[in-house]
Short mmCIF file of C-alpha atoms in Angstrom, two decimals:
data_model
loop_
_atom_site.label_atom_id
_atom_site.label_comp_id
_atom_site.label_asym_id
_atom_site.label_seq_id
_atom_site.Cartn_x
_atom_site.Cartn_y
_atom_site.Cartn_z
CA UNK A 299 -12.87 48.04 -41.91
CA UNK A 300 -9.45 49.32 -43.06
CA UNK A 301 -8.60 50.28 -39.47
CA UNK A 302 -9.49 46.81 -38.24
CA UNK A 303 -7.36 45.25 -40.94
CA UNK A 304 -4.48 47.54 -40.00
CA UNK A 305 -4.80 46.58 -36.32
CA UNK A 306 -4.88 42.90 -37.24
CA UNK A 307 -1.85 43.39 -39.44
CA UNK A 308 0.05 45.11 -36.60
CA UNK A 309 -0.94 42.39 -34.15
CA UNK A 310 0.17 39.73 -36.59
CA UNK A 311 3.48 41.52 -37.11
CA UNK A 312 4.04 41.74 -33.35
CA UNK A 313 3.18 38.08 -32.86
CA UNK A 314 5.50 37.11 -35.68
CA UNK A 315 8.31 39.21 -34.19
CA UNK A 316 7.75 37.65 -30.76
CA UNK A 317 7.71 34.15 -32.23
CA UNK A 318 10.89 34.75 -34.23
CA UNK A 319 12.60 36.23 -31.15
CA UNK A 320 11.54 33.25 -29.05
CA UNK A 321 12.87 30.86 -31.68
CA UNK A 322 16.19 32.72 -31.85
CA UNK A 323 16.52 32.83 -28.06
CA UNK A 324 15.64 29.14 -27.81
CA UNK A 325 18.26 28.33 -30.43
CA UNK A 326 20.81 30.40 -28.52
CA UNK A 327 19.83 28.66 -25.29
CA UNK A 328 20.23 25.23 -26.88
CA UNK A 329 23.66 26.23 -28.18
CA UNK A 330 24.71 27.45 -24.73
CA UNK A 331 23.36 24.29 -23.07
CA UNK A 332 25.44 22.01 -25.31
CA UNK A 333 28.62 24.10 -25.25
CA UNK A 334 29.48 26.44 -22.39
CA UNK A 335 26.81 25.19 -19.96
CA UNK A 336 27.05 21.52 -20.86
CA UNK A 337 26.46 19.33 -17.82
CA UNK A 338 26.23 22.14 -15.27
CA UNK A 339 23.58 20.96 -12.78
CA UNK A 340 22.26 24.42 -11.92
CA UNK A 341 21.08 24.80 -15.53
CA UNK A 342 19.54 21.34 -15.90
CA UNK A 343 15.76 21.52 -16.23
CA UNK A 344 15.87 25.22 -17.08
CA UNK A 345 14.02 26.01 -20.35
CA UNK A 346 16.44 26.82 -23.15
CA UNK A 347 14.53 30.05 -23.78
CA UNK A 348 15.45 31.27 -20.29
CA UNK A 349 19.18 30.51 -20.44
CA UNK A 350 20.27 33.72 -22.23
CA UNK A 351 18.37 35.80 -19.64
CA UNK A 352 19.95 33.88 -16.77
CA UNK A 353 23.40 34.53 -18.18
CA UNK A 354 22.60 38.23 -18.45
CA UNK A 355 21.88 38.21 -14.71
CA UNK A 356 24.88 36.05 -13.81
CA UNK A 357 27.80 36.11 -16.24
CA UNK A 358 29.91 33.92 -13.95
CA UNK A 359 30.10 30.88 -16.24
CA UNK A 360 31.05 33.02 -19.24
CA UNK A 361 33.67 34.91 -17.27
CA UNK A 362 35.09 31.73 -15.74
CA UNK A 363 35.30 30.07 -19.13
CA UNK A 364 37.18 33.02 -20.61
CA UNK A 365 39.47 33.24 -17.58
CA UNK A 366 40.34 29.56 -17.69
CA UNK A 367 40.90 29.63 -21.45
CA UNK A 368 43.33 32.52 -21.05
CA UNK A 369 45.16 30.79 -18.20
CA UNK A 370 45.37 27.49 -20.06
CA UNK A 371 46.72 29.27 -23.14
CA UNK A 372 49.61 30.62 -21.06
CA UNK A 373 50.41 27.38 -19.24
CA UNK A 374 50.99 23.79 -20.07
CA UNK A 375 47.81 21.78 -19.63
CA UNK A 376 49.65 18.68 -18.48
CA UNK A 377 52.78 17.99 -16.43
CA UNK A 378 55.98 17.78 -18.39
CA UNK A 379 56.93 14.27 -19.41
CA UNK A 380 60.42 13.01 -18.72
CA UNK A 381 61.97 11.27 -21.75
CA UNK A 382 63.09 7.77 -21.09
CA UNK A 383 66.86 7.31 -21.13
CA UNK A 384 67.95 4.04 -22.71
CA UNK A 385 69.95 1.82 -20.42
CA UNK A 386 73.68 1.62 -21.30
CA UNK A 387 74.77 -1.49 -23.14
CA UNK A 388 77.19 -3.58 -21.07
CA UNK A 389 79.52 -5.84 -23.12
CA UNK A 390 79.16 -9.47 -22.26
CA UNK A 391 82.45 -11.15 -21.28
CA UNK A 392 82.95 -14.86 -21.58
CA UNK A 393 84.01 -16.42 -18.29
CA UNK A 394 86.11 -19.59 -18.60
CA UNK A 395 84.51 -22.55 -16.91
CA UNK A 396 86.77 -24.66 -14.72
CA UNK A 397 85.70 -28.32 -14.43
CA UNK A 398 84.82 -29.33 -10.90
CA UNK A 399 87.30 -31.76 -9.26
CA UNK A 400 86.27 -35.37 -8.75
CA UNK A 401 85.62 -36.07 -5.08
CA UNK A 402 86.49 -39.44 -3.53
CA UNK A 403 83.81 -40.85 -1.22
CA UNK A 404 84.72 -40.47 2.45
CA UNK A 405 84.37 -43.47 4.79
CA UNK A 406 81.28 -43.24 6.99
CA UNK A 407 82.28 -43.33 10.68
CA UNK A 408 80.54 -45.82 12.91
CA UNK A 409 78.56 -43.90 15.57
CA UNK A 410 79.18 -44.76 19.18
CA UNK A 411 76.14 -45.93 21.16
CA UNK A 412 74.47 -43.10 23.07
CA UNK A 413 73.55 -43.92 26.67
CA UNK A 414 69.86 -43.62 27.44
CA UNK A 415 69.04 -40.51 29.53
CA UNK A 416 67.78 -40.91 33.03
CA UNK A 417 64.30 -39.42 33.30
CA UNK A 418 63.57 -37.35 36.37
CA UNK A 419 60.09 -36.19 37.35
CA UNK A 420 59.19 -32.81 35.82
CA UNK A 421 58.07 -30.28 38.40
CA UNK A 422 54.65 -28.76 37.83
CA UNK A 423 54.86 -25.22 36.37
CA UNK A 424 53.95 -22.36 38.63
CA UNK A 425 51.24 -20.24 37.00
CA UNK A 426 52.42 -16.72 36.28
CA UNK A 427 50.17 -13.81 37.26
CA UNK A 428 48.09 -12.41 34.40
CA UNK A 429 49.43 -8.96 33.50
CA UNK A 430 47.07 -6.03 33.57
CA UNK A 431 46.11 -4.83 30.03
CA UNK A 432 48.11 -1.80 28.94
CA UNK A 433 45.89 0.98 27.59
CA UNK A 434 46.65 1.95 24.00
CA UNK A 435 48.43 5.29 23.74
CA UNK A 436 46.47 8.19 22.28
CA UNK A 437 47.25 8.81 18.62
CA UNK A 438 49.96 11.38 18.05
CA UNK A 439 48.79 14.74 16.77
CA UNK A 440 50.86 17.32 14.95
CA UNK A 441 51.55 20.37 17.06
CA UNK A 442 49.19 23.23 16.32
CA UNK A 443 52.19 25.40 15.50
CA UNK A 444 52.77 23.07 12.53
CA UNK A 445 49.76 24.77 10.90
CA UNK A 446 50.82 28.37 11.55
CA UNK A 447 51.68 28.86 7.87
CA UNK A 448 48.73 26.93 6.47
CA UNK A 449 45.78 27.99 4.34
CA UNK A 450 42.49 26.06 4.31
CA UNK A 451 40.39 26.52 1.17
CA UNK A 452 36.92 25.04 1.51
CA UNK A 453 33.16 25.29 1.50
CA UNK A 454 30.61 25.54 4.32
CA UNK A 455 31.90 22.33 5.96
CA UNK A 456 35.33 23.92 6.47
CA UNK A 457 33.63 27.12 7.58
CA UNK A 458 31.77 25.18 10.30
CA UNK A 459 35.07 23.70 11.46
CA UNK A 460 36.63 27.18 11.57
CA UNK A 461 33.77 28.38 13.79
CA UNK A 462 34.20 25.41 16.14
CA UNK A 463 38.00 25.38 16.36
CA UNK A 464 40.97 26.95 14.61
CA UNK A 465 44.14 24.95 14.10
CA UNK A 466 47.12 27.01 15.22
CA UNK A 467 47.47 30.26 13.30
CA UNK A 468 46.10 28.80 10.07
CA UNK A 469 44.18 31.07 7.71
CA UNK A 470 40.83 30.10 6.19
CA UNK A 471 39.42 31.00 2.78
CA UNK A 472 35.97 29.43 2.97
CA UNK A 473 32.24 30.09 3.01
CA UNK A 474 28.91 28.64 1.90
CA UNK A 475 28.59 27.33 -1.68
CA UNK A 476 32.29 27.64 -2.54
CA UNK A 477 33.31 25.20 -5.26
CA UNK A 478 36.16 24.57 -7.68
CA UNK A 479 34.09 26.37 -10.29
CA UNK A 480 33.76 29.67 -8.41
CA UNK A 481 36.55 29.73 -5.81
CA UNK A 482 38.54 32.33 -7.78
CA UNK A 483 35.44 34.54 -8.12
CA UNK A 484 34.51 34.55 -4.43
CA UNK A 485 35.60 36.95 -1.69
CA UNK A 486 36.35 35.77 1.84
CA UNK A 487 37.09 37.32 5.21
CA UNK A 488 39.32 35.94 7.94
CA UNK A 489 41.45 37.31 10.77
CA UNK A 490 44.08 38.94 8.57
CA UNK A 491 42.11 39.84 5.42
CA UNK A 492 38.69 41.27 4.59
CA UNK A 493 36.68 40.74 1.41
CA UNK A 494 39.75 39.38 -0.33
CA UNK A 495 39.92 37.23 -3.43
CA UNK A 496 41.86 33.98 -3.44
CA UNK A 497 44.39 35.40 -5.89
CA UNK A 498 45.02 38.32 -3.52
CA UNK A 499 45.47 36.02 -0.52
CA UNK A 500 47.86 33.72 -2.39
CA UNK A 501 49.95 36.70 -3.49
CA UNK A 502 50.28 38.26 -0.01
CA UNK A 503 51.40 35.30 2.15
CA UNK A 504 53.83 32.42 1.82
CA UNK A 505 52.36 29.12 2.97
CA UNK A 506 54.03 25.87 3.92
CA UNK A 507 50.89 23.90 3.10
CA UNK A 508 47.50 24.55 1.53
CA UNK A 509 44.50 22.32 2.21
CA UNK A 510 41.82 22.23 -0.49
CA UNK A 511 38.54 20.73 0.74
CA UNK A 512 36.05 21.26 -2.08
CA UNK A 513 33.93 18.97 -4.24
CA UNK A 514 30.77 18.34 -2.22
CA UNK A 515 28.73 21.20 -3.70
CA UNK A 516 29.73 20.23 -7.23
CA UNK A 517 29.68 16.43 -6.97
CA UNK A 518 26.68 16.37 -9.33
CA UNK A 519 28.71 17.80 -12.20
CA UNK A 520 29.90 15.49 -15.00
CA UNK A 521 32.85 13.51 -13.68
CA UNK A 522 35.45 14.27 -16.38
CA UNK A 523 34.66 17.97 -16.37
CA UNK A 524 34.88 18.07 -12.58
CA UNK A 525 38.29 16.40 -12.55
CA UNK A 526 39.49 18.77 -15.26
CA UNK A 527 38.36 21.77 -13.20
CA UNK A 528 40.07 20.41 -10.08
CA UNK A 529 43.26 19.96 -12.10
CA UNK A 530 43.03 23.57 -13.30
CA UNK A 531 42.49 24.94 -9.77
CA UNK A 532 45.34 22.85 -8.34
CA UNK A 533 47.81 23.98 -10.98
CA UNK A 534 46.76 27.60 -10.60
CA UNK A 535 47.22 27.49 -6.80
CA UNK A 536 50.59 25.75 -7.25
CA UNK A 537 51.72 28.47 -9.66
CA UNK A 538 51.06 31.09 -6.96
CA UNK A 539 52.62 29.03 -4.14
CA UNK A 540 55.22 26.69 -5.71
CA UNK A 541 56.96 26.10 -2.36
CA UNK A 542 53.81 24.91 -0.57
CA UNK A 543 52.61 21.36 -0.16
CA UNK A 544 49.06 21.12 -1.46
CA UNK A 545 46.89 18.69 0.48
CA UNK A 546 43.81 17.58 -1.44
CA UNK A 547 41.13 16.60 1.07
CA UNK A 548 38.62 13.88 0.24
CA UNK A 549 34.96 14.88 -0.03
CA UNK A 550 33.21 14.14 3.28
CA UNK A 551 30.22 11.77 3.15
CA UNK A 552 26.57 12.49 3.98
CA UNK A 553 24.22 10.46 6.17
CA UNK A 554 21.97 7.69 4.87
CA UNK A 555 18.91 9.92 4.35
CA UNK A 556 20.73 12.56 2.30
CA UNK A 557 22.71 9.94 0.37
CA UNK A 558 19.55 8.08 -0.62
CA UNK A 559 17.59 11.26 -1.42
CA UNK A 560 20.14 12.57 -3.93
CA UNK A 561 22.08 10.32 -6.29
CA UNK A 562 25.04 12.69 -6.46
CA UNK A 563 25.43 12.48 -2.64
CA UNK A 564 25.44 8.69 -2.63
CA UNK A 565 28.41 6.89 -1.11
CA UNK A 566 29.22 5.40 -4.51
CA UNK A 567 29.32 8.75 -6.30
CA UNK A 568 31.29 10.51 -3.57
CA UNK A 569 33.81 7.67 -3.53
CA UNK A 570 34.08 7.91 -7.31
CA UNK A 571 34.94 11.61 -6.91
CA UNK A 572 37.43 10.78 -4.15
CA UNK A 573 39.09 8.13 -6.33
CA UNK A 574 39.53 10.74 -9.04
CA UNK A 575 41.03 13.18 -6.52
CA UNK A 576 43.45 10.49 -5.34
CA UNK A 577 44.54 9.90 -8.95
CA UNK A 578 45.07 13.64 -9.40
CA UNK A 579 47.25 13.72 -6.29
CA UNK A 580 49.28 10.78 -7.60
CA UNK A 581 49.91 12.64 -10.86
CA UNK A 582 51.86 15.47 -9.17
CA UNK A 583 54.69 15.23 -6.65
CA UNK A 584 53.53 18.42 -4.88
CA UNK A 585 50.03 17.14 -4.02
CA UNK A 586 49.13 14.90 -1.06
CA UNK A 587 45.74 13.26 -0.59
CA UNK A 588 44.06 12.79 2.80
CA UNK A 589 40.77 11.08 3.59
CA UNK A 590 39.21 11.80 7.02
CA UNK A 591 35.89 10.00 6.48
CA UNK A 592 36.59 6.83 8.47
CA UNK A 593 36.05 8.14 12.06
CA UNK A 594 32.72 9.73 11.08
CA UNK A 595 31.08 7.01 8.99
CA UNK A 596 29.56 3.61 9.67
CA UNK A 597 30.70 0.41 7.96
CA UNK A 598 28.57 1.24 4.90
CA UNK A 599 30.13 4.68 4.51
CA UNK A 600 27.24 6.79 5.78
CA UNK A 601 27.84 9.73 8.11
CA UNK A 602 26.59 8.91 11.62
CA UNK A 603 23.24 10.62 12.21
CA UNK A 604 24.16 11.81 15.71
CA UNK A 605 27.18 13.73 14.38
CA UNK A 606 25.12 16.10 12.23
CA UNK A 607 21.90 18.12 12.40
CA UNK A 608 21.27 18.14 8.65
CA UNK A 609 23.05 14.97 7.53
CA UNK A 610 25.83 16.94 5.83
CA UNK A 611 27.59 19.33 8.23
CA UNK A 612 29.30 18.16 11.40
CA UNK A 613 28.17 19.44 14.77
CA UNK A 614 30.77 21.64 16.53
CA UNK A 615 32.09 18.86 18.79
CA UNK A 616 32.65 16.62 15.78
CA UNK A 617 34.17 19.44 13.75
CA UNK A 618 36.74 19.56 16.55
CA UNK A 619 37.34 15.81 16.03
CA UNK A 620 37.73 16.48 12.31
CA UNK A 621 40.43 19.05 13.06
CA UNK A 622 42.15 16.48 15.31
CA UNK A 623 41.98 13.90 12.51
CA UNK A 624 43.67 16.39 10.18
CA UNK A 625 46.39 16.89 12.80
CA UNK A 626 46.79 13.11 13.21
CA UNK A 627 47.13 12.52 9.48
CA UNK A 628 49.68 15.33 9.30
CA UNK A 629 51.86 13.09 11.51
CA UNK A 630 51.18 9.73 9.83
CA UNK A 631 51.14 11.12 6.30
#
């Protein structure tokens, strides 16, 4: 009997320890969910008890949060405001008013009678030949050499375009699942660099322009947090390349099936993200915004089904058209 009691006591102690540990881990998970991981879609639906273990496997969010906090502490979080200069006060001078002279009425001359014109028969007009319609000229495209000192930063959509066609001697920092939340943690390979980080690439070349085409993979994130992260990434890239024009590319739409299957891929949500990106571009004089969706979407804003195999990524021939649209907007913009 004493041995049985001792075994029961040990089992009860172990169960109590497990229960207390589970409660503590759940409390830690709840704290992480409402602070560091608040609103991140990859952690939605994950039990709070599991969150600490997930972070042990992938410390990316913790590292990114610390990295951004350190960067923000060393830089201004908002563009400098220009104080308003009061307009100079101009003294008002009194201008003497001269009375207008009195005008005498002039006599009205009597008009001479006008002889009636002699009407001659009007010849019938000779119909002119209808001119042949002139074909509209093809839209002007920027020369490919214009992009020789250009960097494209993007996700798998940009990577598919790179595989289909390269614009001039542009460099590409892109791959699957890149986002504004992890772009500084990822490594990329292109013609002139191998397994390089974005910081390394930005520090080894001088670019005339940098295209940033991100936002699709993270369009399910809370809107304000997403715009704040975009702002952080844009300012960090600009710090490394202050001479470069930064072109913020609108998020490309999905087809009707994908848009209706996932709320965050809906036309309305993607356009909300694009409106926020346009406002970000308007806030800085070194950012330009381009939207290439029009040639690839129907009147409701859905990507044409025949242009994509999965409803999200363009087929190679339409990726080539996307590159041409970028070249066209480089001329008109």
